[in-house]
Amino acid sequence: MGKFLSISWFLVLLRHTAICTAFRHVRRYDTLNYSLNLLHESMDWMDMFYDADAGYLYSLDAAALTHETRSSVWYASGLLARNEGDDAEQAIKIIQNVISGQHKNVSSQWFGDYQIYPEEPTVGTEQYPPKIYNSWDPNWRGFVGTTFVLMLEEFPELIPYDVQEYMLESLYNTSIGDSYRVGGVNDDNLYPAYSNPSIMRAFVTGWVGRRLNESNMTAAGEKDAKDVIALFTRANTLSEFNSGTYAGVSLYALTLWAKYMPGTSLMGQHGASMIKYTWTSLASLYNANLRNVAGPWDRSYGYDMNRYLSILALHMWTLIGKEKAPINAKPYAMGHKNDFAIGPLVAILAPFHNSLIDNSTLNSLISFPGTHTVETSAFSPPYDTYPRNITAWLSPHLTIGAESFSENVIGGPAKNPNSFNPAVVQWQRQDGSVGWLTLYAQVMELIAVAGEKTLNLTYPTGNSTSTFSFLVGTNSKAGKRDVSSWDDVEGVKVKVIGTVGPEYAVTFNGLVGGAGEPINEFEFWNFTYTMSAGSAEIPQVLLEFELI
Ligand SMILES: *[C@@H]1O[C@H](CO)[C@@H](O)[C@H](O)[C@H]1NC(C)=O
Ligand SMILES: *[C@@H]1O[C@H](CO)[C@@H](O)[C@H](O)[C@H]1NC(C)=O
Ligand SMILES: *[C@@H]1O[C@H](CO)[C@@H](O)[C@H](O)[C@H]1NC(C)=O
Ligand SMILES: *[C@@H]1O[C@H](CO)[C@@H](O)[C@H](O)[C@H]1NC(C)=O
Ligand SMILES: *[C@@H]1O[C@H](CO)[C@@H](O)[C@H](O)[C@H]1NC(C)=O
Ligand SMILES: *[C@@H]1O[C@H](CO)[C@@H](O)[C@H](O)[C@H]1NC(C)=O
Ligand SMILES: *[C@@H]1O[C@H](CO)[C@@H](O)[C@H](O)[C@H]1NC(C)=O
Ligand SMILES: *[C@@H]1O[C@H](CO)[C@@H](O)[C@H](O)[C@H]1NC(C)=O
Ligand SMILES: *[C@@H]1O[C@H](CO)[C@@H](O)[C@H](O)[C@H]1NC(C)=O
Ligand SMILES: *[C@@H]1O[C@H](CO)[C@@H](O)[C@H](O)[C@H]1NC(C)=O
């Protein structure tokens, strides 16, 4: 930063002190302003990781004092929103650092993307091969790019002019780089059905196009948006359906559509209604007694929202308060805790986003409306041969949700059996904690129907080698530590019938022992059913549940 910058910086401060303290001057500990609570709690936590000398956050995983890019940028947005002391100055420092580390080779597939961490070797060298979603992550363009736009929209007074120009150059490059992404090409998977990054890409590209008069970018943003919208309006559902983590990201990105895109853009036209429909769907599947969204979950990083930090729960925090939302008093002790770093973005947008949520949706998040069923569908071409049919049965203390599908991959479009949960059961136990069961994804085709107290699963193209593995959560603190049959599972009686053999194996995946590792930081009991040797029947299993 040269002298010129410091002077302009000073003038900027002088000119705008009055108007840029929106978040500061409202009583900081105003317990009734849930958005402010989230802003300050997430910032207080990240403050502990901030390395002012480096102008980056340390790794939230405490990886030997390395730093990380994405959470630093999210933190910077919170610094601008908080704007106390030298917050804004630190934010500017972070922004400049991150842009200086942006990939600059226009011929590389990762052009315009942002580093995962500043200490990383140069991506694409012999020793550091370019491995998508590993040594570079194409979605960082969207996560960082949307954050830059949000900063430019919300806090321009706090950002010196030349830094704004630098951010625009960065956003221009990131939009060019994002245009290299084509699902199915070069290991990329950015199809319109990959909801969260496709919504972000449409937004950043379209916003940059308008801002810089790059009509091609404006048009590309509209084209992407059109594809996303067409897929959405089929059943008014996100393709990346009902994911505690990614529905939260999609809602964030749709809020950018609704808030910052003009009415001449498809994004400006559809953003608000897509947010409303998404919440209607989420609310229909939410059980406020269990504080969980019923299954199925296309991509989940945990099995009980009370125990892992979901971005959806951060939105809920701003809507109904931390106490009622599925958030532990100590969010940073939950599974997948690093997503707490997106808190400032959710908080900054909450006043606008929350104005779109109607009362009946809000009420469903606070109290369970009564036993009901849900039928809907979601579609993720080119992985699905037909839309996934979704059924759910929700009662006050027991919910069952499942989806039928026929795909060309195992583990859903993300090809990740650890996060694809096509059939899920949850129940409330005596102590108020939540028991859960999920079918481990092992097949490309499943017929799954949730009914009253039942879950019916069939592998239409299975054979005698097929197995059904049910991962079951550990009992409550007061419950049995050891589980060797359904009788040992707390809070529910399970009856299993079907074409599977009557015997089943039970193994344990624990933190430090057992048959294998936990999944998504959750320990579990693995109940596995096999077919009788040489069976010619279609693999099918019916589970009946009774609360006890
Ligand atoms: C919470 O504070 C923010 C920032 O000052 C403000 O925009 C919002 O309107 C407040 N919300 C409520 C519910 O008071
Ligand atoms: C830029 O990327 C292209 C394509 O990967 C590569 O051939 C070229 O060597 C790179 N240039 C530099 C300066 O690294
Ligand atoms: C943008 O990309 C160009 C190459 O096309 C590069 O020269 C420039 O430094 C990049 N800008 C930033 C901010 O990374
Ligand atoms: C974009 O075009 C508008 C209207 O033609 C003009 O006012 C604006 O200065 C232009 N912006 C840039 C960055 O070229
Ligand atoms: C814009 O797109 C058109 C049509 O695809 C192309 O011919 C033109 O070169 C592009 N312009 C820029 C500046 O990229
Ligand atoms: C929504 O609820 C609020 C507070 O309970 C109430 O003031 C408002 O009138 C309700 N709005 C509608 C449309 O029912
Ligand atoms: C999915 O639902 C549609 C509409 O009810 C139905 O036509 C189709 O057969 C169903 N497919 C499966 C595999 O359940
Ligand atoms: C379970 O599904 C199978 C195959 O789809 C079907 O034949 C059977 O009738 C279903 N059972 C119940 C109780 O719905
Ligand atoms: C059963 O299905 C599996 C997976 O599709 C296949 O590899 C295997 O050959 C099949 N076995 C029999 C006995 O058909
Ligand atoms: C569950 O247990 C079976 C053996 O009983 C094993 O083959 C399978 O890999 C286990 N699944 C997981 C997710 O650990």
XYZ file of C-alpha atoms and ligand atoms in Angstrom:
688
model
C 0.000 0.000 0.000
C 1.486 3.327 -0.993
C 1.020 6.772 0.408
C -1.830 7.546 -1.914
C -3.784 4.683 -0.562
C -3.343 5.679 3.041
C -4.592 9.184 2.295
C -7.605 8.027 0.354
C -8.227 5.507 3.084
C -8.257 8.273 5.655
C -10.636 10.390 3.606
C -12.908 7.469 3.112
C -13.039 6.881 6.830
C -13.682 10.519 7.530
C -16.474 10.708 5.053
C -18.305 7.630 6.083
C -17.904 7.097 9.768
C -21.461 8.133 10.274
C -23.078 5.648 7.960
C -20.946 2.592 8.228
C -21.506 1.661 11.760
C -24.784 -0.091 11.165
C -23.845 -3.131 13.161
C -21.632 -1.335 15.655
C -24.030 1.065 17.230
C -26.874 -1.259 17.762
C -26.381 -2.593 21.248
C -23.700 -5.113 20.697
C -25.159 -7.599 23.118
C -28.736 -6.965 22.134
C -29.933 -10.466 22.840
C -33.043 -9.932 20.783
C -31.221 -9.277 17.545
C -30.427 -12.806 16.464
C -28.447 -11.726 13.404
C -26.173 -9.627 15.561
C -25.773 -12.507 17.999
C -24.596 -14.727 15.184
C -22.299 -12.059 13.801
C -20.633 -11.433 17.134
C -20.419 -15.023 18.311
C -18.889 -16.232 15.076
C -16.515 -13.262 15.035
C -15.496 -13.707 18.668
C -14.554 -17.270 17.810
C -12.628 -16.339 14.677
C -10.863 -13.477 16.451
C -9.020 -16.152 18.395
C -7.622 -17.544 15.148
C -6.724 -14.250 13.512
C -3.062 -13.651 12.762
C -2.836 -9.892 12.283
C 0.813 -10.092 11.241
C -0.060 -12.357 8.358
C -3.450 -10.848 7.565
C -5.012 -14.299 7.456
C -6.842 -16.584 9.845
C -4.841 -19.499 11.101
C -6.192 -22.853 10.058
C -9.343 -23.494 12.070
C -8.083 -27.049 12.432
C -4.932 -25.707 14.073
C -2.764 -27.243 11.347
C 0.611 -26.211 12.755
C 0.053 -22.478 12.304
C -0.693 -22.563 8.605
C -3.409 -20.177 7.429
C -6.460 -20.563 5.236
C -8.046 -18.490 2.511
C -11.767 -19.055 2.514
C -12.464 -18.554 6.206
C -10.199 -15.483 6.162
C -12.426 -13.858 3.559
C -15.567 -14.737 5.464
C -13.967 -13.271 8.560
C -13.088 -10.120 6.607
C -16.760 -9.629 5.745
C -17.519 -9.833 9.466
C -14.781 -7.305 10.195
C -16.434 -4.842 7.843
C -19.825 -5.498 9.389
C -18.495 -5.124 12.929
C -16.204 -2.196 12.106
C -14.743 -1.659 15.549
C -11.206 -0.437 16.188
C -9.025 -1.350 13.225
C -11.433 -3.995 11.913
C -11.823 -2.390 8.496
C -8.075 -1.993 8.084
C -7.566 -5.682 8.842
C -10.300 -6.616 6.397
C -8.567 -4.673 3.629
C -5.316 -6.410 4.435
C -6.962 -9.825 4.147
C -8.644 -8.927 0.865
C -5.356 -7.799 -0.669
C -3.542 -10.891 0.558
C -6.136 -13.227 -0.851
C -6.171 -11.521 -4.241
C -2.398 -11.508 -4.463
C -2.563 -15.286 -3.985
C -5.229 -15.734 -6.674
C -4.199 -18.064 -9.505
C -3.037 -15.949 -12.442
C -2.252 -18.278 -15.334
C -5.130 -17.727 -17.706
C -4.410 -21.019 -19.505
C -4.750 -23.196 -16.448
C -7.971 -24.838 -15.417
C -7.721 -23.207 -11.977
C -7.290 -19.672 -13.350
C -8.944 -17.029 -11.194
C -9.442 -19.486 -8.370
C -8.161 -18.727 -4.896
C -5.553 -20.627 -2.960
C -6.714 -23.111 -0.371
C -3.994 -21.777 1.918
C -1.235 -19.237 1.393
C 1.604 -21.611 2.278
C 0.658 -24.073 -0.460
C 3.161 -24.887 -3.227
C 2.341 -23.668 -6.729
C -0.546 -25.697 -8.071
C 0.405 -27.435 -11.298
C 4.065 -28.006 -10.548
C 5.583 -31.453 -10.789
C 5.603 -31.801 -7.042
C 2.139 -30.328 -6.560
C -0.138 -31.708 -9.249
C -3.435 -29.999 -9.935
C -6.003 -32.242 -8.363
C -9.503 -30.813 -8.451
C -11.149 -30.635 -4.992
C -7.766 -31.353 -3.471
C -4.836 -29.112 -4.363
C -7.338 -26.653 -5.767
C -11.068 -26.340 -5.221
C -13.106 -24.825 -8.058
C -15.853 -23.830 -5.637
C -13.539 -21.393 -3.899
C -14.186 -19.015 -6.813
C -17.810 -18.944 -5.781
C -17.249 -18.779 -2.036
C -14.651 -16.014 -2.227
C -16.210 -14.245 -5.214
C -19.676 -13.980 -3.658
C -18.086 -12.641 -0.477
C -16.252 -9.935 -2.414
C -19.468 -8.899 -4.109
C -21.272 -8.787 -0.782
C -18.526 -6.547 0.607
C -18.706 -4.223 -2.386
C -22.479 -4.038 -2.099
C -22.746 -3.622 1.657
C -19.631 -1.765 2.717
C -18.238 0.247 -0.200
C -17.573 3.184 2.115
C -15.087 1.098 4.050
C -13.121 -0.056 1.032
C -10.636 2.351 -0.569
C -11.255 2.992 -4.238
C -8.126 1.243 -5.496
C -8.914 -1.828 -3.421
C -12.378 -1.883 -4.923
C -10.760 -1.815 -8.350
C -8.468 -4.651 -7.325
C -11.473 -6.662 -6.148
C -13.229 -6.067 -9.445
C -10.177 -7.269 -11.342
C -10.138 -10.333 -9.124
C -13.836 -10.917 -9.721
C -13.371 -10.505 -13.447
C -10.669 -13.182 -13.431
C -12.687 -15.477 -11.248
C -15.637 -15.176 -13.616
C -13.416 -16.039 -16.582
C -12.049 -19.016 -14.672
C -15.532 -20.116 -13.668
C -16.501 -20.144 -17.329
C -13.981 -22.952 -17.844
C -16.133 -25.183 -15.702
C -18.226 -27.635 -17.676
C -19.788 -30.648 -16.002
C -18.205 -33.835 -17.283
C -15.134 -32.114 -18.732
C -11.683 -32.258 -17.101
C -13.063 -33.959 -14.002
C -15.354 -31.034 -13.297
C -18.904 -31.633 -12.145
C -20.499 -28.217 -12.389
C -23.853 -29.143 -13.842
C -26.866 -26.945 -13.063
C -27.930 -29.672 -10.630
C -24.885 -29.000 -8.488
C -27.008 -26.366 -6.807
C -24.754 -24.415 -4.492
C -21.847 -23.594 -6.831
C -24.083 -23.210 -9.869
C -26.188 -20.602 -8.062
C -23.010 -18.832 -6.941
C -21.436 -18.895 -10.403
C -24.518 -17.465 -12.104
C -24.546 -14.674 -9.555
C -20.887 -13.657 -9.612
C -20.623 -13.824 -13.397
C -23.852 -11.908 -13.914
C -22.997 -9.298 -11.295
C -19.505 -8.708 -12.701
C -20.890 -8.520 -16.223
C -23.275 -5.751 -15.218
C -20.737 -3.897 -13.136
C -18.024 -3.933 -15.806
C -20.258 -3.716 -18.852
C -19.082 -7.112 -20.030
C -22.191 -8.163 -21.859
C -20.851 -11.655 -22.446
C -20.546 -12.213 -18.732
C -23.977 -10.786 -18.115
C -25.346 -13.177 -20.713
C -23.413 -16.139 -19.310
C -24.806 -15.433 -15.836
C -28.329 -15.336 -17.227
C -27.788 -18.560 -19.151
C -26.567 -20.357 -16.018
C -29.403 -18.918 -13.992
C -31.915 -20.065 -16.593
C -30.695 -23.662 -16.321
C -30.761 -23.597 -12.535
C -34.250 -22.088 -12.515
C -35.612 -24.591 -15.038
C -34.419 -27.435 -12.872
C -35.797 -25.817 -9.739
C -39.268 -24.955 -11.007
C -39.936 -28.565 -12.072
C -40.960 -29.324 -8.473
C -39.828 -26.163 -6.666
C -36.955 -28.015 -5.052
C -33.207 -27.689 -5.135
C -31.441 -30.538 -6.885
C -29.035 -30.709 -3.996
C -32.017 -31.534 -1.851
C -32.480 -31.057 1.851
C -28.870 -30.867 2.820
C -28.192 -29.306 6.215
C -24.960 -27.892 4.876
C -25.631 -27.108 1.231
C -29.248 -25.986 1.430
C -27.721 -23.371 3.712
C -25.223 -22.344 1.034
C -27.888 -22.315 -1.674
C -30.118 -20.091 0.473
C -27.192 -17.737 0.989
C -26.505 -17.583 -2.745
C -30.183 -17.192 -3.663
C -30.319 -14.270 -1.248
C -27.596 -12.623 -3.324
C -29.766 -13.153 -6.392
C -32.794 -11.647 -4.704
C -31.045 -8.748 -3.018
C -28.494 -7.555 -5.562
C -29.766 -8.541 -8.992
C -32.096 -6.175 -10.836
C -35.559 -7.070 -12.029
C -34.200 -7.290 -15.560
C -32.277 -10.393 -14.501
C -33.827 -13.828 -14.143
C -31.983 -13.969 -10.852
C -33.668 -10.836 -9.592
C -36.992 -12.231 -10.775
C -36.725 -15.716 -9.269
C -34.425 -15.433 -6.264
C -37.046 -14.523 -3.693
C -39.564 -17.181 -4.714
C -36.886 -19.870 -4.806
C -35.941 -18.943 -1.252
C -39.577 -19.156 -0.181
C -40.132 -22.528 -1.826
C -36.921 -23.902 -0.394
C -37.976 -22.889 3.096
C -41.462 -24.295 2.583
C -39.899 -27.612 1.696
C -37.430 -27.505 4.576
C -40.137 -26.518 7.036
C -42.370 -29.383 5.899
C -39.547 -31.774 6.747
C -38.458 -30.087 9.956
C -39.297 -31.569 13.315
C -38.954 -28.873 15.954
C -39.109 -31.476 18.764
C -36.054 -33.236 17.409
C -34.525 -30.065 15.995
C -33.698 -31.888 12.802
C -34.759 -31.891 9.186
C -36.044 -35.356 8.348
C -34.305 -37.344 5.633
C -33.517 -38.005 2.921
C -30.380 -35.871 2.812
C -28.531 -35.672 -0.492
C -25.388 -34.367 1.130
C -25.015 -34.384 4.863
C -21.990 -33.936 7.080
C -23.656 -35.440 10.101
C -26.702 -37.371 11.306
C -28.107 -35.167 14.037
C -28.197 -31.410 13.538
C -27.886 -30.906 17.285
C -24.408 -32.391 17.121
C -22.922 -31.136 13.851
C -22.866 -27.540 12.725
C -25.051 -27.091 9.654
C -25.226 -23.852 7.704
C -28.980 -24.284 7.666
C -28.933 -24.051 11.461
C -27.102 -20.721 11.212
C -29.952 -19.351 9.100
C -32.343 -20.708 11.724
C -30.337 -19.001 14.437
C -31.077 -15.653 12.792
C -34.753 -16.573 12.406
C -35.661 -18.075 15.767
C -32.630 -17.462 17.963
C -29.737 -19.659 18.947
C -31.589 -21.306 21.846
C -34.324 -22.726 19.675
C -32.135 -23.538 16.677
C -30.208 -26.792 16.332
C -27.011 -25.234 17.629
C -25.060 -26.175 20.691
C -24.212 -23.481 23.232
C -20.612 -24.023 22.100
C -20.887 -24.185 18.303
C -17.141 -24.698 17.896
C -17.411 -28.019 19.759
C -19.886 -29.456 17.258
C -19.034 -31.727 14.344
C -18.127 -29.869 11.140
C -17.534 -26.799 13.304
C -15.462 -24.920 10.722
C -18.628 -23.946 8.883
C -19.248 -21.556 11.768
C -16.902 -19.297 9.791
C -19.690 -18.543 7.312
C -21.647 -16.987 10.208
C -20.916 -13.358 9.237
C -22.301 -13.826 5.716
C -25.506 -15.373 7.002
C -25.810 -12.643 9.630
C -25.227 -9.762 7.218
C -27.900 -11.009 4.821
C -30.374 -12.131 7.472
C -32.451 -8.943 7.737
C -33.227 -9.182 4.016
C -33.401 -12.972 3.769
C -35.616 -13.340 6.812
C -38.137 -10.863 5.464
C -38.966 -13.449 2.798
C -39.954 -16.179 5.247
C -43.659 -16.469 5.929
C -45.224 -17.060 9.310
C -46.284 -20.645 8.847
C -42.743 -21.576 7.860
C -41.411 -19.727 10.860
C -43.916 -21.419 13.144
C -42.857 -24.860 11.897
C -39.322 -24.067 12.933
C -40.503 -23.317 16.457
C -43.152 -25.945 17.101
C -43.955 -29.199 15.351
C -47.277 -28.768 13.568
C -48.466 -32.387 13.986
C -48.127 -35.749 12.272
C -48.005 -35.444 8.502
C -46.504 -36.863 5.342
C -44.466 -35.181 2.622
C -44.214 -36.173 -1.015
C -41.937 -34.349 -3.379
C -39.092 -34.919 -5.784
C -35.703 -33.603 -6.818
C -33.780 -34.088 -10.025
C -30.047 -34.174 -10.695
C -29.274 -34.815 -14.329
C -27.102 -36.314 -15.714
C -26.857 -38.647 -12.714
C -30.566 -39.424 -12.324
C -32.438 -41.351 -14.967
C -35.671 -40.012 -13.412
C -36.384 -37.543 -10.609
C -35.776 -38.913 -7.144
C -39.127 -39.598 -5.520
C -39.152 -38.421 -1.942
C -41.504 -39.539 0.810
C -41.428 -38.672 4.471
C -43.591 -39.431 7.472
C -43.208 -37.124 10.433
C -44.723 -37.634 13.879
C -43.934 -35.789 17.111
C -41.094 -38.071 18.186
C -40.339 -40.215 15.149
C -39.551 -39.155 11.596
C -38.819 -41.295 8.553
C -37.710 -39.912 5.196
C -36.488 -41.633 2.047
C -35.980 -41.277 -1.686
C -36.184 -43.687 -4.606
C -33.656 -43.222 -7.333
C -31.954 -44.694 -10.336
C -28.536 -43.150 -10.876
C -25.377 -43.906 -12.801
C -23.217 -43.482 -9.704
C -23.074 -44.779 -6.144
C -23.336 -42.237 -3.345
C -25.347 -39.586 -5.182
C -24.041 -36.979 -7.632
C -21.133 -36.209 -5.307
C -20.252 -39.924 -5.512
C -19.851 -39.889 -1.778
C -21.629 -42.650 0.144
C -20.569 -40.954 3.372
C -22.724 -37.920 2.683
C -25.561 -39.357 0.554
C -28.303 -40.530 2.909
C -31.280 -41.767 0.886
C -33.173 -43.309 3.825
C -33.083 -41.896 7.336
C -34.984 -42.467 10.573
C -34.734 -40.281 13.674
C -36.445 -40.539 17.042
C -36.480 -38.771 20.357
C -35.168 -40.562 23.425
C -36.092 -40.167 27.093
C -33.409 -37.580 27.768
C -34.465 -35.520 24.756
C -31.499 -36.573 22.644
C -31.954 -37.910 19.137
C -31.469 -41.480 17.957
C -30.842 -42.006 14.257
C -30.521 -44.663 11.612
C -29.387 -44.260 8.015
C -29.075 -46.655 5.110
C -25.478 -46.674 3.932
C -25.456 -45.909 0.196
C -24.184 -48.909 -1.749
C -26.322 -49.104 -4.877
C -27.224 -47.166 -8.020
C -30.894 -48.042 -7.762
C -33.121 -47.959 -4.742
C -36.833 -48.000 -4.160
C -37.393 -46.418 -0.795
C -40.754 -45.535 0.680
C -41.349 -43.940 4.057
C -44.728 -44.742 5.583
C -46.397 -44.564 8.963
C -43.749 -46.054 11.266
C -42.274 -47.956 8.328
C -39.397 -47.804 5.925
C -39.530 -50.096 2.903
C -36.336 -50.560 0.911
C -35.787 -52.531 -2.275
C -32.774 -52.945 -4.531
C -34.564 -53.574 -7.855
C -31.352 -54.609 -9.595
C -29.747 -56.299 -6.593
C -28.900 -59.952 -6.268
C -27.835 -62.539 -3.744
C -24.632 -60.631 -2.978
C -26.484 -57.441 -1.991
C -26.325 -56.182 1.561
C -28.231 -53.551 3.517
C -26.101 -51.712 6.050
C -27.893 -49.512 8.565
C -25.695 -47.120 10.469
C -27.226 -46.474 13.881
C -26.180 -43.729 16.295
C -24.798 -44.508 19.713
C -27.111 -44.456 22.727
C -27.522 -41.452 25.032
C -25.171 -40.890 27.947
C -27.468 -42.839 30.273
C -28.118 -45.578 27.705
C -26.310 -48.863 27.089
C -22.733 -48.517 25.932
C -22.793 -51.866 24.179
C -25.048 -52.825 21.314
C -25.268 -56.251 19.756
C -28.902 -56.364 18.632
C -31.846 -54.072 17.948
C -32.942 -54.640 21.561
C -29.944 -52.642 22.711
C -30.850 -49.571 20.657
C -32.325 -46.939 22.917
C -35.741 -45.424 22.508
C -37.104 -47.505 19.670
C -38.155 -51.035 18.880
C -37.237 -52.162 15.373
C -38.773 -55.097 13.529
C -37.148 -56.203 10.301
C -38.722 -58.427 7.665
C -38.033 -59.005 4.005
C -36.208 -61.205 1.562
C -32.967 -60.762 3.492
C -31.705 -63.504 5.776
C -32.892 -63.206 9.385
C -29.367 -62.977 10.796
C -27.547 -59.688 10.905
C -24.071 -58.569 11.898
C -23.466 -55.694 14.297
C -20.121 -53.910 14.344
C -18.953 -50.634 15.833
C -17.030 -47.789 14.224
C -15.580 -45.700 17.025
C -13.299 -42.770 17.656
C -10.403 -44.941 18.747
C -11.430 -48.505 18.056
C -13.863 -51.003 16.613
C -14.312 -52.238 13.062
C -13.556 -48.903 11.429
C -13.565 -45.146 11.657
C -16.501 -42.861 12.412
C -18.160 -41.174 9.430
C -18.622 -37.407 9.506
C -17.220 -37.477 13.035
C -20.138 -39.620 14.220
C -19.583 -42.997 15.850
C -22.082 -45.659 14.824
C -23.247 -49.226 15.102
C -23.386 -50.985 11.746
C -26.316 -53.405 11.367
C -25.748 -55.367 8.179
C -28.201 -57.755 6.519
C -27.241 -60.146 3.743
C -29.252 -62.349 1.397
C -29.405 -66.067 2.020
C -26.785 -67.866 -0.066
C -28.013 -68.429 -3.598
C -31.242 -66.495 -3.048
C -33.019 -65.637 -6.294
C -35.257 -63.037 -4.686
C -35.085 -59.285 -5.141
C -33.362 -57.796 -2.090
C -35.992 -56.056 -0.002
C -36.316 -55.121 3.619
C -39.131 -53.556 5.613
C -38.354 -51.846 8.917
C -41.123 -51.182 11.413
C -40.548 -48.793 14.275
C -42.229 -48.471 17.638
C -41.206 -45.828 20.158
C -40.448 -47.154 23.617
C -30.389 -6.405 13.798
O -29.303 -5.557 13.517
C -29.082 -5.327 12.139
C -27.806 -4.557 11.982
O -27.869 -3.379 12.702
C -30.269 -4.611 11.558
O -30.100 -4.401 10.192
C -31.512 -5.458 11.776
O -32.634 -4.765 11.337
C -31.667 -5.809 13.251
N -32.723 -6.769 13.358
C -33.677 -6.675 14.246
C -34.667 -7.786 14.227
O -33.725 -5.751 15.020
C 0.124 -21.833 -17.743
O -0.707 -22.967 -17.865
C -0.469 -23.690 -19.045
C -1.546 -24.757 -19.122
O -1.569 -25.530 -17.945
C 0.932 -24.246 -19.009
O 1.196 -24.954 -20.197
C 1.925 -23.104 -18.865
O 3.223 -23.610 -18.720
C 1.583 -22.263 -17.666
N 2.421 -21.077 -17.652
C 3.148 -20.747 -16.591
C 3.941 -19.505 -16.702
O 3.185 -21.429 -15.579
C -5.954 -11.396 -13.787
O -5.496 -12.201 -14.809
C -4.460 -11.642 -15.564
C -4.127 -12.614 -16.651
O -5.204 -12.720 -17.537
C -3.266 -11.367 -14.681
O -2.264 -10.741 -15.419
C -3.681 -10.480 -13.532
O -2.615 -10.310 -12.634
C -4.836 -11.114 -12.808
N -5.312 -10.233 -11.765
C -5.402 -10.618 -10.498
C -5.948 -9.617 -9.550
O -5.103 -11.724 -10.093
C -20.892 0.934 -18.097
O -21.865 1.556 -18.920
C -22.583 2.581 -18.281
C -23.708 3.030 -19.191
O -23.335 2.909 -20.527
C -21.647 3.692 -17.891
O -22.341 4.689 -17.204
C -20.550 3.115 -16.985
O -19.591 4.099 -16.692
C -19.863 1.961 -17.627
N -19.002 1.346 -16.640
C -17.806 0.872 -16.944
C -17.031 0.263 -15.806
O -17.353 0.900 -18.064
C -18.472 -12.367 -26.602
O -19.128 -13.469 -27.157
C -19.148 -13.488 -28.562
C -20.047 -14.600 -29.015
O -19.751 -15.784 -28.321
C -17.718 -13.621 -29.064
O -17.710 -13.611 -30.464
C -16.906 -12.458 -28.541
O -15.551 -12.633 -28.864
C -17.012 -12.359 -27.025
N -16.387 -11.131 -26.581
C -15.541 -11.079 -25.576
C -15.005 -9.733 -25.241
O -15.196 -12.065 -24.957
C -46.835 -12.929 11.273
O -46.617 -12.979 12.661
C -46.374 -11.704 13.235
C -45.982 -11.882 14.691
O -46.591 -12.995 15.242
C -47.606 -10.843 13.062
O -47.377 -9.566 13.598
C -47.921 -10.724 11.585
O -49.112 -10.038 11.401
C -48.057 -12.102 10.962
N -48.161 -11.939 9.525
C -49.035 -12.619 8.806
C -49.044 -12.355 7.334
O -49.795 -13.409 9.297
C -41.693 -41.630 -9.142
O -42.914 -40.926 -9.090
C -43.544 -40.767 -10.324
C -44.756 -39.898 -10.129
O -45.529 -40.376 -9.067
C -43.909 -42.144 -10.881
O -44.448 -42.000 -12.162
C -42.644 -42.991 -10.964
O -42.965 -44.292 -11.353
C -41.949 -43.020 -9.637
N -40.737 -43.770 -9.801
C -40.254 -44.557 -8.866
C -39.095 -45.391 -9.253
O -40.711 -44.602 -7.753
C -42.355 -52.966 0.038
O -41.851 -52.768 -1.278
C -41.993 -53.946 -2.065
C -41.285 -53.697 -3.390
O -41.422 -52.391 -3.835
C -43.454 -54.225 -2.261
O -43.615 -55.382 -3.029
C -44.089 -54.453 -0.902
O -45.476 -54.590 -1.039
C -43.828 -53.261 0.004
N -44.291 -53.559 1.342
C -45.072 -52.750 2.019
C -45.493 -53.180 3.364
O -45.427 -51.654 1.570
C -24.541 -59.340 -8.330
O -24.425 -57.955 -8.595
C -23.081 -57.522 -8.535
C -23.086 -56.003 -8.645
O -23.908 -55.579 -9.692
C -22.292 -58.176 -9.652
O -20.948 -57.740 -9.618
C -22.363 -59.675 -9.459
O -21.747 -60.323 -10.551
C -23.790 -60.151 -9.337
N -23.776 -61.534 -8.903
C -24.641 -62.430 -9.327
C -24.532 -63.779 -8.725
O -25.463 -62.157 -10.184
C -20.811 -52.461 7.705
O -20.491 -53.768 8.029
C -20.265 -54.637 6.926
C -19.942 -56.021 7.438
O -20.863 -56.428 8.355
C -19.120 -54.130 6.101
O -18.976 -54.933 4.961
C -19.394 -52.693 5.684
O -18.279 -52.170 5.026
C -19.689 -51.834 6.892
N -20.097 -50.505 6.447
C -19.534 -49.380 6.883
C -20.059 -48.098 6.315
O -18.669 -49.355 7.733
